[in-house]
Amino acid sequence: MASEGFPKLVHLSVFERLSVLVRRSDSDDPPHPRKKPTSLLYDVDDNPPLLVRLGASIQHVLLMSVGWLYIVVIVNAAGGTEAQAQDLMRMSMIAAGLATILQGTRGILGSGYLCPLSSSLTYLPSSILAVRTAGFSLLLGMVAFAGATTGILSRMTRHLRILFPPEVTGLMVCMSGLQLIAIGCPRFVGYVGPGSVPHFRTVLIGMVTLVAMVAATVWNRGKLHVLPLLVGLIFGYGLSLAFGNLPWNQFLRELSEPWVSLPHRVTSGLSFRFSLVVPFLIACVTANLKTVGDLTLCQKINDADWKRTDMKSISGGLLASGFGTFFSGLSGGVAQNTVSSSIGLSLATGTTSRSIALPAGLAVIALAFFPKIAAVLVAMPAPVVGAMLIYSACFIVIGGLQLLTSRMLDARRIFAVGISFIFGLSVDISPDLYREVPEFLRPVFSSSVAFATILVISLSLLFRLGIASKIKFQVQPGPTAFDTIHFFMEEQGAAWGMRREVAMRAEHAMNEVANSAYVLNPGLKALDVTLAFNELKLDATIDYEGTPIQIVESAPSIEELGTDQGIAALSTFMIRQYVDRVKVKTRKGVCSVLIQLDH
């Protein structure tokens, strides 16, 4: 298991020394201790062997390269040239590499997790709108604006915890995985649009690539277990070469370029228009929420005892993402966002070490100076791309569902998630439904992730109206006490979105209080219970008139269990096991038992 806290200075790697430079002075406080899941070979704090780090970084670069296809779409939409697409792509690669490295640092700039960034699908509609309106200078100016806005929003995340309960972040992660399916499945079978017919050879290439990756993950526990994409790539490229599925014309044209050349801006100017503020703000907020979901999943898969989203890490991650987008706009690239499929890869291979961020980021930056190598990735056969996306989507979708169901859900939360999920899917299932929406709202309906995210947050806030943060009820001692407590904890726990484990512990503790109070006070008629909850803790106060219970430090002996006092002592001993803190107060004949559970 990885050691907790900071390693000694003499053992710091170059990457960790660079990380220290961007940490805040107050970040020296020890982080919340993580428990390494048994499913991980190398968790976020581990330092894998050099070959494992290099192999893992190459696989992440392969997934990051999918984002570069969106740049080609932007340039084609504006009627641009192939040279302009290369300029935009290469500057975007430098920004993505830098942002990926920063994301791996801990502190004010970076989340401390392996969560690579690449060109963003979320910004695609607003980017096309900008480049069609006034060319590449407006695109770059609005991208820089979006990056600066993200940086500002990152400083507010600690005060916006209410927006990111697990069912919201879980749905965002799940929809990101489903979006990968919507992108990957057509490429997997070679579907390019209405009228096209999937070809047997294309499907075979996709199937063999996918099976090779699954086999390396499931049936191999050696080095290949952490390198499934490279295994799939070998099989995929090999079959594509044999079947003639490689786009040789494009491939050879790219290879005619020099081996090494300096990237440069597509245009020397930057411009800004208020008319595009709304589309870019919508895309910015949606991209930020997606980042929150991705980083939350990173936190969960690295901690077997994960309880809630660490907003400090989220804040640093958003700032790194904002910096990457801002730098990309200034230098001549497109907007950047986290790559969900990379998180799926980390989960599949059991390798989530932040030390991989440095070689992955440097590799992407280096590719910007070696256009021939980058051309090999851009020319990757469509079924191979589809297989990689489907492989990653398996883990992203399941990870999102686990986040979503980690809390108790009542009808309000079920409707908030269900409605958002259904209408989010409708964007991919029936895109014609939203073809006539106003231009400035296109970013909302540009993808299932964007629409579902905005819906689930809006509905979650709406359905929170009318939910009290404190409730009171009475318990009659006797056989019905447990049923009464169970009913209220089930109902209110779901309304508050509590973790079921905390609700059950509170339920058992209150039942023991009722039993102890009744044993010491046979004539007791009722107990008054007050519950108060916030995201961090549950407070329960049980008031009754009579002899106060005594919280014991150790279990009673067998002889003591033969008396009423011994039975009451056993109950109070159990109370201490169930809760994190307990206190007993008496005032004017009224006993108050205060119990508290961390959430």
Coordinates of C-alpha atoms in Angstrom, one line a residue:
M1 CA 0.0 0.0 0.0
A2 CA 1.2 3.5 -0.8
S3 CA 2.5 5.5 2.2
E4 CA 0.5 8.5 3.3
G5 CA 1.8 12.0 3.5
F6 CA 4.8 13.5 1.9
P7 CA 7.9 11.5 1.2
K8 CA 11.3 12.6 2.4
L9 CA 13.0 15.2 0.3
V10 CA 15.8 12.9 -0.7
H11 CA 13.3 10.5 -2.3
L12 CA 11.4 13.1 -4.2
S13 CA 11.3 12.6 -8.0
V14 CA 11.8 15.4 -10.4
F15 CA 8.0 15.5 -11.0
E16 CA 7.3 15.8 -7.3
R17 CA 9.9 18.5 -6.8
L18 CA 8.1 20.5 -9.6
S19 CA 4.8 19.8 -7.9
V20 CA 6.0 21.4 -4.6
L21 CA 6.6 24.8 -6.4
V22 CA 2.9 25.2 -7.1
R23 CA 1.5 24.1 -3.8
R24 CA 0.0 26.7 -1.5
S25 CA 1.5 27.3 1.9
D26 CA -1.6 26.0 3.6
S27 CA -1.6 22.7 1.6
D28 CA 1.1 21.3 3.9
D29 CA -1.7 20.0 6.2
P30 CA -1.9 16.2 5.9
P31 CA -4.5 15.2 3.3
H32 CA -7.5 13.0 4.2
P33 CA -6.0 9.4 4.4
R34 CA -6.9 7.2 1.5
K35 CA -7.3 3.5 1.6
K36 CA -5.9 1.8 -1.5
P37 CA -8.5 -0.3 -3.3
T38 CA -7.5 -3.9 -3.9
S39 CA -8.4 -3.5 -7.6
L40 CA -5.5 -1.1 -8.1
L41 CA -2.0 -2.2 -8.9
Y42 CA -0.5 1.3 -8.7
D43 CA -2.7 4.0 -7.0
V44 CA -2.3 7.7 -7.2
D45 CA 0.6 7.9 -4.7
D46 CA 2.5 4.9 -6.0
N47 CA 5.5 5.2 -8.4
P48 CA 5.3 2.4 -11.0
P49 CA 8.4 1.1 -12.8
L50 CA 9.7 3.3 -15.6
L51 CA 8.6 0.9 -18.4
V52 CA 5.1 0.8 -16.9
R53 CA 4.9 4.6 -16.7
L54 CA 6.1 5.0 -20.3
G55 CA 3.7 2.3 -21.6
A56 CA 0.8 3.8 -19.7
S57 CA 1.6 7.3 -20.9
I58 CA 1.6 6.2 -24.5
Q59 CA -1.9 4.6 -24.0
H60 CA -3.2 7.9 -22.6
V61 CA -1.8 9.8 -25.5
L62 CA -3.7 7.5 -27.9
L63 CA -6.9 8.4 -26.1
M64 CA -6.0 12.1 -26.0
S65 CA -5.5 12.0 -29.8
V66 CA -9.2 11.4 -30.4
G67 CA -9.8 15.0 -29.3
W68 CA -7.7 16.2 -32.2
L69 CA -10.3 15.0 -34.6
Y70 CA -12.6 17.8 -33.3
I71 CA -10.1 20.4 -34.5
V72 CA -10.4 19.0 -38.1
V73 CA -14.2 19.4 -37.8
I74 CA -13.8 23.0 -36.7
V75 CA -11.5 23.9 -39.5
N76 CA -13.6 22.1 -42.1
A77 CA -16.7 23.9 -40.9
A78 CA -15.0 27.2 -41.5
G79 CA -13.7 26.2 -44.9
G80 CA -10.1 26.3 -43.7
T81 CA -7.0 24.6 -45.1
E82 CA -5.1 21.6 -44.0
A83 CA -2.2 23.8 -43.0
Q84 CA -4.5 25.8 -40.7
A85 CA -5.8 22.5 -39.2
Q86 CA -2.2 21.5 -38.5
D87 CA -1.3 24.8 -36.9
L88 CA -4.4 24.7 -34.6
M89 CA -3.8 21.1 -33.7
R90 CA -0.1 21.4 -32.8
M91 CA -0.6 24.4 -30.6
S92 CA -3.6 22.6 -28.9
M93 CA -1.3 19.6 -28.3
I94 CA 1.2 21.8 -26.4
A95 CA -1.6 23.3 -24.3
A96 CA -3.0 19.8 -23.6
G97 CA 0.4 18.4 -22.5
L98 CA 1.0 21.3 -20.2
A99 CA -2.4 21.1 -18.6
T100 CA -2.1 17.3 -18.2
I101 CA 1.2 17.8 -16.3
L102 CA -0.3 20.5 -14.1
Q103 CA -3.4 18.4 -13.4
G104 CA -1.2 15.8 -11.8
T105 CA 0.2 18.2 -9.2
R106 CA -1.5 18.8 -5.8
G107 CA -2.3 22.2 -4.5
I108 CA -3.7 25.5 -5.9
L109 CA -3.0 24.5 -9.5
G110 CA -3.8 20.8 -10.1
S111 CA -6.1 18.1 -8.7
G112 CA -3.3 15.7 -7.8
Y113 CA -4.8 13.0 -10.0
L114 CA -4.0 11.4 -13.4
C115 CA -6.6 13.0 -15.5
P116 CA -5.3 14.0 -19.0
L117 CA -6.8 16.8 -21.0
S118 CA -7.3 17.2 -24.7
S119 CA -9.4 19.2 -27.2
S120 CA -12.9 19.4 -26.0
L121 CA -16.1 18.1 -27.7
T122 CA -18.1 20.3 -25.3
Y123 CA -16.8 23.5 -27.0
L124 CA -17.3 22.2 -30.5
P125 CA -20.6 24.0 -31.4
S126 CA -19.5 27.3 -29.9
S127 CA -16.1 27.1 -31.5
I128 CA -17.7 26.5 -35.0
L129 CA -20.0 29.4 -34.4
A130 CA -17.0 31.7 -33.5
V131 CA -14.8 30.7 -36.5
R132 CA -17.7 31.1 -38.9
T133 CA -18.6 34.5 -37.5
A134 CA -15.2 36.2 -37.7
G135 CA -12.5 33.6 -38.3
F136 CA -9.8 32.1 -36.2
S137 CA -8.9 35.3 -34.3
L138 CA -12.4 35.3 -32.7
L139 CA -12.1 31.6 -31.9
L140 CA -8.8 32.1 -30.1
G141 CA -10.1 35.1 -28.2
M142 CA -13.3 33.4 -27.0
V143 CA -11.2 30.3 -26.0
A144 CA -9.0 32.5 -23.9
F145 CA -12.1 34.1 -22.4
A146 CA -13.5 30.6 -21.5
G147 CA -10.2 29.7 -19.9
A148 CA -10.2 32.8 -17.8
T149 CA -13.8 32.2 -16.8
T150 CA -13.0 28.6 -15.7
G151 CA -10.1 30.0 -13.6
I152 CA -12.5 32.3 -11.8
L153 CA -15.1 29.6 -11.3
S154 CA -12.5 27.3 -9.8
R155 CA -12.1 29.6 -6.9
M156 CA -15.8 29.3 -6.0
T157 CA -16.2 25.5 -6.0
R158 CA -15.8 25.2 -2.2
H159 CA -19.0 27.2 -1.8
L160 CA -20.9 25.2 -4.4
R161 CA -20.7 21.7 -2.8
I162 CA -24.5 21.6 -2.9
L163 CA -24.4 21.4 -6.7
F164 CA -22.3 18.2 -6.7
P165 CA -24.0 15.5 -4.7
P166 CA -23.0 11.9 -5.8
E167 CA -26.1 11.4 -7.9
V168 CA -25.3 14.5 -9.9
T169 CA -21.6 13.7 -10.4
G170 CA -22.4 10.0 -11.0
L171 CA -24.9 10.9 -13.8
M172 CA -22.3 13.3 -15.4
V173 CA -19.7 10.5 -15.4
C174 CA -22.2 8.0 -16.7
M175 CA -23.3 10.3 -19.6
S176 CA -19.7 10.9 -20.5
G177 CA -19.3 7.1 -20.9
L178 CA -22.4 6.9 -23.0
Q179 CA -21.2 9.7 -25.2
L180 CA -18.0 7.7 -25.8
I181 CA -20.3 4.9 -27.0
A182 CA -22.2 7.3 -29.4
I183 CA -18.8 8.3 -30.8
G184 CA -17.2 4.9 -30.8
C185 CA -19.8 2.5 -32.1
P186 CA -20.2 4.1 -35.5
R187 CA -16.4 4.0 -36.0
F188 CA -16.3 0.5 -34.7
V189 CA -18.5 -0.8 -37.5
G190 CA -17.5 1.8 -40.1
Y191 CA -20.7 3.7 -40.2
V192 CA -20.2 7.2 -41.7
G193 CA -23.8 8.4 -42.2
P194 CA -27.2 7.6 -43.8
G195 CA -26.9 5.1 -46.6
S196 CA -23.5 3.7 -45.5
V197 CA -23.3 -0.1 -44.9
P198 CA -20.9 -1.6 -42.3
H199 CA -18.3 -3.7 -44.0
F200 CA -17.3 -7.1 -42.7
R201 CA -13.6 -6.3 -42.7
T202 CA -14.2 -3.1 -40.7
V203 CA -16.3 -4.9 -38.1
L204 CA -13.7 -7.7 -37.9
I205 CA -10.9 -5.2 -37.2
G206 CA -12.9 -3.6 -34.5
M207 CA -13.9 -6.9 -32.9
V208 CA -10.3 -8.3 -32.9
T209 CA -9.0 -5.0 -31.4
L210 CA -11.6 -5.0 -28.7
V211 CA -11.1 -8.7 -27.9
A212 CA -7.3 -8.2 -27.7
M213 CA -7.7 -5.4 -25.2
V214 CA -10.2 -7.3 -23.1
A215 CA -8.0 -10.5 -23.1
A216 CA -5.0 -8.5 -22.0
T217 CA -7.0 -7.1 -19.1
V218 CA -9.0 -10.1 -18.0
W219 CA -6.7 -13.1 -18.6
N220 CA -3.2 -11.6 -18.2
R221 CA -1.8 -10.5 -14.9
G222 CA 1.7 -9.7 -16.2
K223 CA 2.9 -6.5 -17.8
L224 CA 0.3 -6.7 -20.6
H225 CA -2.4 -6.2 -18.0
V226 CA -1.4 -2.5 -17.8
L227 CA -0.9 -2.1 -21.5
P228 CA -4.1 -3.3 -23.1
L229 CA -4.4 -0.4 -25.6
L230 CA -1.0 -1.1 -27.0
V231 CA -1.9 -4.7 -27.5
G232 CA -5.1 -3.7 -29.2
L233 CA -3.2 -1.2 -31.3
I234 CA -0.8 -3.8 -32.6
F235 CA -3.7 -6.1 -33.6
G236 CA -5.8 -3.3 -35.0
Y237 CA -3.0 -1.7 -37.2
G238 CA -1.9 -5.1 -38.3
L239 CA -5.3 -6.1 -39.6
S240 CA -5.9 -2.7 -41.0
L241 CA -2.7 -2.9 -43.0
A242 CA -3.5 -6.4 -44.2
F243 CA -7.1 -5.5 -45.2
G244 CA -6.1 -2.1 -46.7
N245 CA -8.2 -0.1 -44.2
L246 CA -5.5 2.5 -43.5
P247 CA -6.1 5.9 -45.1
W248 CA -2.9 5.8 -47.1
N249 CA -3.5 8.9 -49.1
Q250 CA -3.8 11.0 -46.0
F251 CA -1.1 9.0 -44.2
L252 CA 1.5 9.4 -47.0
R253 CA 0.7 13.1 -47.5
E254 CA 1.4 13.8 -43.8
L255 CA 4.6 11.8 -44.0
S256 CA 5.9 14.0 -46.7
E257 CA 6.3 16.8 -44.1
P258 CA 9.6 17.3 -42.4
W259 CA 10.4 15.1 -39.4
V260 CA 10.9 18.1 -37.1
S261 CA 9.4 21.6 -37.4
L262 CA 8.3 24.4 -35.1
P263 CA 4.6 24.8 -34.5
H264 CA 3.2 28.3 -35.0
R265 CA -0.1 30.2 -34.6
V266 CA -2.8 29.9 -37.2
T267 CA -3.3 33.7 -36.9
S268 CA -1.6 36.5 -35.1
G269 CA -4.7 38.2 -33.7
L270 CA -7.2 37.8 -30.9
S271 CA -10.7 39.3 -30.9
F272 CA -13.8 39.2 -28.7
R273 CA -17.5 39.6 -29.3
F274 CA -20.2 40.0 -26.6
S275 CA -22.7 38.2 -28.8
L276 CA -20.7 35.0 -28.3
V277 CA -20.4 35.3 -24.5
V278 CA -23.6 33.2 -23.8
P279 CA -22.6 30.2 -26.0
F280 CA -19.1 30.1 -24.6
L281 CA -20.4 30.5 -21.0
I282 CA -22.8 27.6 -21.5
A283 CA -20.0 25.5 -22.9
C284 CA -17.6 26.6 -20.2
V285 CA -20.0 25.7 -17.4
T286 CA -20.8 22.3 -19.0
A287 CA -17.2 21.5 -19.5
N288 CA -16.4 22.4 -15.8
L289 CA -19.2 20.2 -14.6
K290 CA -17.8 17.4 -16.7
T291 CA -14.4 18.0 -15.1
V292 CA -16.0 17.8 -11.6
G293 CA -17.5 14.4 -12.5
D294 CA -14.3 13.1 -13.9
L295 CA -12.2 14.2 -11.0
T296 CA -14.8 12.8 -8.5
L297 CA -14.5 9.5 -10.2
C298 CA -10.7 9.7 -9.9
Q299 CA -11.1 10.3 -6.2
K300 CA -13.5 7.4 -5.8
I301 CA -11.4 4.8 -7.6
N302 CA -8.3 5.8 -5.6
D303 CA -10.0 5.4 -2.2
A304 CA -11.8 2.3 -0.9
D305 CA -13.3 4.4 1.9
W306 CA -14.4 7.3 -0.4
K307 CA -17.3 9.3 1.2
R308 CA -17.7 12.6 -0.6
T309 CA -16.1 14.9 -3.3
D310 CA -13.0 16.6 -2.1
M311 CA -13.7 20.2 -3.3
K312 CA -10.2 21.4 -2.7
S313 CA -8.9 18.9 -5.2
I314 CA -11.7 19.8 -7.6
S315 CA -10.8 23.5 -7.3
G316 CA -7.2 22.9 -8.2
G317 CA -8.2 20.6 -11.1
L318 CA -10.6 23.2 -12.5
L319 CA -7.8 25.9 -12.3
A320 CA -5.4 23.6 -14.2
S321 CA -8.1 23.0 -16.8
G322 CA -8.8 26.7 -17.0
F323 CA -5.1 27.5 -17.3
G324 CA -4.7 25.0 -20.2
T325 CA -7.7 26.5 -22.1
F326 CA -6.5 30.1 -21.5
F327 CA -3.0 29.2 -22.6
S328 CA -4.3 27.4 -25.6
G329 CA -6.4 30.4 -26.7
L330 CA -3.4 32.8 -26.3
S331 CA -1.0 30.5 -28.1
G332 CA -3.3 29.5 -31.0
G333 CA -5.2 26.4 -29.9
V334 CA -8.7 25.3 -29.0
A335 CA -10.4 24.7 -25.6
Q336 CA -9.2 21.9 -23.4
N337 CA -11.1 19.5 -21.1
T338 CA -10.6 16.3 -19.2
V339 CA -10.5 13.0 -21.2
S340 CA -13.1 10.7 -19.6
S341 CA -11.8 7.7 -21.6
S342 CA -8.4 8.0 -19.9
I343 CA -10.0 7.5 -16.5
G344 CA -11.7 4.4 -17.8
L345 CA -8.3 3.2 -19.0
S346 CA -6.8 3.9 -15.5
L347 CA -9.5 1.9 -13.9
A348 CA -9.3 -1.0 -16.3
T349 CA -5.5 -1.3 -15.9
G350 CA -5.5 -0.6 -12.2
T351 CA -2.8 2.1 -12.8
T352 CA -3.8 5.6 -11.6
S353 CA -0.4 6.9 -10.5
R354 CA -0.1 10.7 -10.9
S355 CA 3.6 10.1 -11.9
I356 CA 2.3 9.1 -15.4
A357 CA 1.0 12.6 -16.0
L358 CA 4.5 13.9 -16.6
P359 CA 5.6 11.5 -19.4
A360 CA 2.1 11.7 -20.9
G361 CA 2.1 15.5 -21.0
L362 CA 5.7 15.7 -22.3
A363 CA 4.9 13.1 -25.0
V364 CA 2.0 15.2 -26.3
I365 CA 4.1 18.3 -26.3
A366 CA 6.9 16.5 -28.2
L367 CA 4.4 15.3 -30.8
A368 CA 3.7 18.9 -31.7
F369 CA 7.3 19.2 -32.9
F370 CA 7.3 15.8 -34.7
P371 CA 4.4 16.1 -37.2
K372 CA 5.1 12.7 -38.8
I373 CA 4.6 10.8 -35.6
A374 CA 1.4 12.8 -34.8
A375 CA 0.2 11.9 -38.3
V376 CA 0.3 8.2 -37.5
L377 CA -2.1 8.8 -34.6
V378 CA -4.4 11.1 -36.6
A379 CA -4.6 8.4 -39.3
M380 CA -5.6 5.7 -36.8
P381 CA -8.2 3.4 -38.5
A382 CA -11.7 4.2 -37.4
P383 CA -12.5 0.7 -36.0
V384 CA -9.5 0.8 -33.8
V385 CA -10.5 4.2 -32.4
G386 CA -14.0 2.8 -31.9
A387 CA -12.7 -0.3 -30.0
M388 CA -10.6 1.9 -27.7
L389 CA -13.5 4.2 -26.9
I390 CA -15.9 1.2 -26.2
Y391 CA -13.3 -0.4 -24.0
S392 CA -12.9 2.7 -21.9
A393 CA -16.7 3.4 -21.9
C394 CA -17.3 0.1 -20.1
F395 CA -15.5 1.3 -17.0
I396 CA -16.7 4.9 -17.2
V397 CA -20.4 4.0 -17.4
I398 CA -20.2 1.5 -14.5
G399 CA -18.1 3.9 -12.4
G400 CA -20.7 6.6 -12.9
L401 CA -23.5 4.2 -11.9
Q402 CA -21.6 3.3 -8.7
L403 CA -21.2 6.9 -7.9
L404 CA -24.9 7.6 -8.6
T405 CA -26.1 4.7 -6.4
S406 CA -23.7 5.4 -3.5
R407 CA -26.4 7.4 -1.7
M408 CA -30.0 6.7 -0.7
L409 CA -32.4 8.1 -3.3
D410 CA -36.0 9.2 -2.7
A411 CA -38.6 10.0 -5.4
R412 CA -37.3 13.6 -5.8
R413 CA -33.7 12.4 -6.5
I414 CA -34.9 9.6 -8.7
F415 CA -36.9 12.0 -10.9
A416 CA -34.1 14.5 -11.1
V417 CA -31.7 11.8 -12.3
G418 CA -34.2 9.9 -14.4
I419 CA -35.6 12.9 -16.3
S420 CA -32.1 14.2 -17.0
F421 CA -30.8 10.8 -18.1
I422 CA -33.8 10.2 -20.5
F423 CA -33.6 13.7 -22.1
G424 CA -29.8 13.6 -22.2
L425 CA -30.0 10.3 -24.2
S426 CA -32.6 11.9 -26.5
V427 CA -29.8 14.2 -27.9
D428 CA -28.0 11.1 -29.3
I429 CA -31.0 9.0 -30.1
S430 CA -33.1 11.8 -31.8
P431 CA -30.8 14.7 -32.6
D432 CA -33.4 16.2 -35.0
L433 CA -35.6 17.1 -32.0
Y434 CA -33.2 20.0 -31.2
R435 CA -32.3 21.1 -34.7
E436 CA -34.3 24.3 -34.5
V437 CA -33.2 25.6 -31.2
P438 CA -31.7 29.2 -31.2
E439 CA -28.1 29.4 -32.2
F440 CA -26.9 30.7 -28.8
L441 CA -28.4 27.7 -27.1
R442 CA -26.8 25.2 -29.4
P443 CA -24.1 24.3 -26.8
V444 CA -26.7 23.1 -24.4
F445 CA -28.1 20.6 -26.9
S446 CA -24.7 19.8 -28.6
S447 CA -24.2 16.6 -26.6
S448 CA -26.0 14.3 -24.2
V449 CA -23.5 15.3 -21.5
A450 CA -24.2 19.0 -21.8
F451 CA -28.0 18.7 -21.8
A452 CA -28.1 16.0 -19.0
T453 CA -25.7 17.9 -16.8
I454 CA -27.6 21.2 -17.0
L455 CA -30.9 19.4 -16.4
V456 CA -29.8 17.3 -13.4
I457 CA -28.3 20.3 -11.6
S458 CA -31.4 22.4 -12.2
L459 CA -33.8 19.7 -11.2
S460 CA -31.7 18.8 -8.1
L461 CA -31.9 22.4 -6.9
L462 CA -35.6 22.6 -7.6
F463 CA -36.4 19.4 -5.8
R464 CA -34.4 20.4 -2.8
L465 CA -37.2 23.0 -2.0
G466 CA -39.3 21.8 0.8
I467 CA -36.7 19.5 2.3
A468 CA -36.1 20.4 6.0
S469 CA -32.5 20.2 7.3
K470 CA -34.0 19.2 10.7
I471 CA -36.9 16.9 11.7
K472 CA -38.5 15.8 15.0
F473 CA -40.4 12.7 15.8
Q474 CA -41.4 10.5 18.8
V475 CA -40.5 7.0 19.6
Q476 CA -42.6 4.7 21.8
P477 CA -40.4 2.3 23.8
G478 CA -41.1 -1.3 23.1
P479 CA -41.5 -3.6 20.1
T480 CA -42.5 -0.8 17.8
A481 CA -39.4 1.4 18.5
F482 CA -37.2 -0.2 15.9
D483 CA -39.8 0.0 13.2
T484 CA -40.5 3.7 13.9
I485 CA -36.8 4.6 13.8
H486 CA -36.3 2.5 10.7
F487 CA -39.1 4.2 8.9
F488 CA -37.9 7.7 9.6
M489 CA -34.3 6.9 8.8
E490 CA -35.3 5.3 5.5
E491 CA -37.5 8.2 4.5
Q492 CA -35.3 11.1 5.7
G493 CA -32.0 9.4 4.7
A494 CA -33.3 9.1 1.1
A495 CA -34.5 12.7 1.1
W496 CA -31.2 14.0 2.4
G497 CA -29.1 11.7 0.1
M498 CA -27.3 10.0 3.0
R499 CA -24.9 7.1 2.6
R500 CA -26.8 4.0 3.6
E501 CA -24.1 2.8 5.9
V502 CA -24.3 6.0 8.0
A503 CA -28.1 5.8 8.1
M504 CA -28.0 2.1 9.3
R505 CA -25.4 2.9 12.0
A506 CA -27.6 5.8 13.2
E507 CA -30.6 3.6 13.2
H508 CA -29.0 0.9 15.3
A509 CA -27.5 3.5 17.7
M510 CA -30.9 5.2 18.3
N511 CA -32.5 1.8 18.8
E512 CA -29.9 1.0 21.5
V513 CA -30.6 4.4 23.2
A514 CA -34.3 3.6 23.3
N515 CA -33.7 0.1 24.7
S516 CA -31.3 1.4 27.4
A517 CA -33.6 4.2 28.4
Y518 CA -36.6 1.7 28.7
V519 CA -34.6 -0.8 30.8
L520 CA -33.6 2.0 33.2
N521 CA -37.0 3.6 33.2
P522 CA -39.7 0.9 32.9
G523 CA -42.5 3.4 33.0
L524 CA -41.1 5.5 30.1
K525 CA -43.8 6.6 27.7
A526 CA -41.9 8.3 24.8
L527 CA -38.6 9.6 23.6
D528 CA -38.3 12.8 21.5
V529 CA -35.8 12.5 18.6
T530 CA -34.4 15.4 16.7
L531 CA -32.3 14.8 13.5
A532 CA -30.2 17.4 11.8
F533 CA -28.0 16.7 8.7
N534 CA -25.6 18.4 6.5
E535 CA -23.2 16.8 3.9
L536 CA -20.5 16.4 6.6
K537 CA -22.3 15.0 9.6
L538 CA -25.6 13.7 11.1
D539 CA -26.6 14.9 14.5
A540 CA -29.3 13.0 16.5
T541 CA -30.6 14.2 19.9
I542 CA -32.8 11.8 22.0
D543 CA -34.6 13.4 24.9
Y544 CA -36.6 11.7 27.6
E545 CA -37.6 12.1 31.3
G546 CA -36.0 9.7 33.8
T547 CA -32.7 8.1 34.8
P548 CA -29.9 9.0 32.4
I549 CA -28.0 6.2 30.6
Q550 CA -24.3 5.8 31.3
I551 CA -22.0 5.4 28.3
V552 CA -19.5 2.7 29.3
E553 CA -16.0 2.3 27.9
S554 CA -16.0 -1.5 27.8
A555 CA -18.5 -4.3 27.5
P556 CA -20.1 -5.7 30.7
S557 CA -19.0 -9.1 32.0
I558 CA -21.2 -12.2 31.8
E559 CA -22.2 -11.8 35.4
E560 CA -23.3 -8.2 34.9
L561 CA -25.5 -9.2 31.9
G562 CA -27.8 -10.9 34.4
T563 CA -29.0 -7.5 35.7
D564 CA -30.9 -4.6 34.1
Q565 CA -28.0 -2.3 34.6
G566 CA -25.7 -4.8 32.8
I567 CA -28.1 -5.0 29.8
A568 CA -28.3 -1.2 29.7
A569 CA -24.5 -1.1 29.8
L570 CA -24.2 -3.5 26.9
S571 CA -26.6 -1.2 24.9
T572 CA -24.5 1.9 25.7
F573 CA -21.3 0.0 24.8
M574 CA -22.9 -0.8 21.4
I575 CA -23.9 2.9 20.9
R576 CA -20.2 3.9 21.2
Q577 CA -19.4 1.3 18.5
Y578 CA -22.0 2.6 16.1
V579 CA -21.4 6.4 16.3
D580 CA -18.3 8.7 16.1
R581 CA -19.2 10.8 19.1
V582 CA -21.7 10.5 21.9
K583 CA -22.5 12.7 24.9
V584 CA -25.1 12.5 27.7
K585 CA -26.6 15.6 29.4
T586 CA -29.2 16.0 32.1
R587 CA -31.2 19.1 33.0
K588 CA -34.2 19.4 35.3
G589 CA -34.9 15.7 35.1
V590 CA -34.6 15.5 31.3
C591 CA -31.9 13.3 29.8
S592 CA -30.5 14.2 26.5
V593 CA -28.3 11.7 24.5
L594 CA -26.4 13.5 21.7
I595 CA -24.9 11.2 19.0
Q596 CA -23.0 12.3 15.9
L597 CA -21.9 10.4 12.9
D598 CA -19.4 11.7 10.3
H599 CA -20.8 11.6 6.7

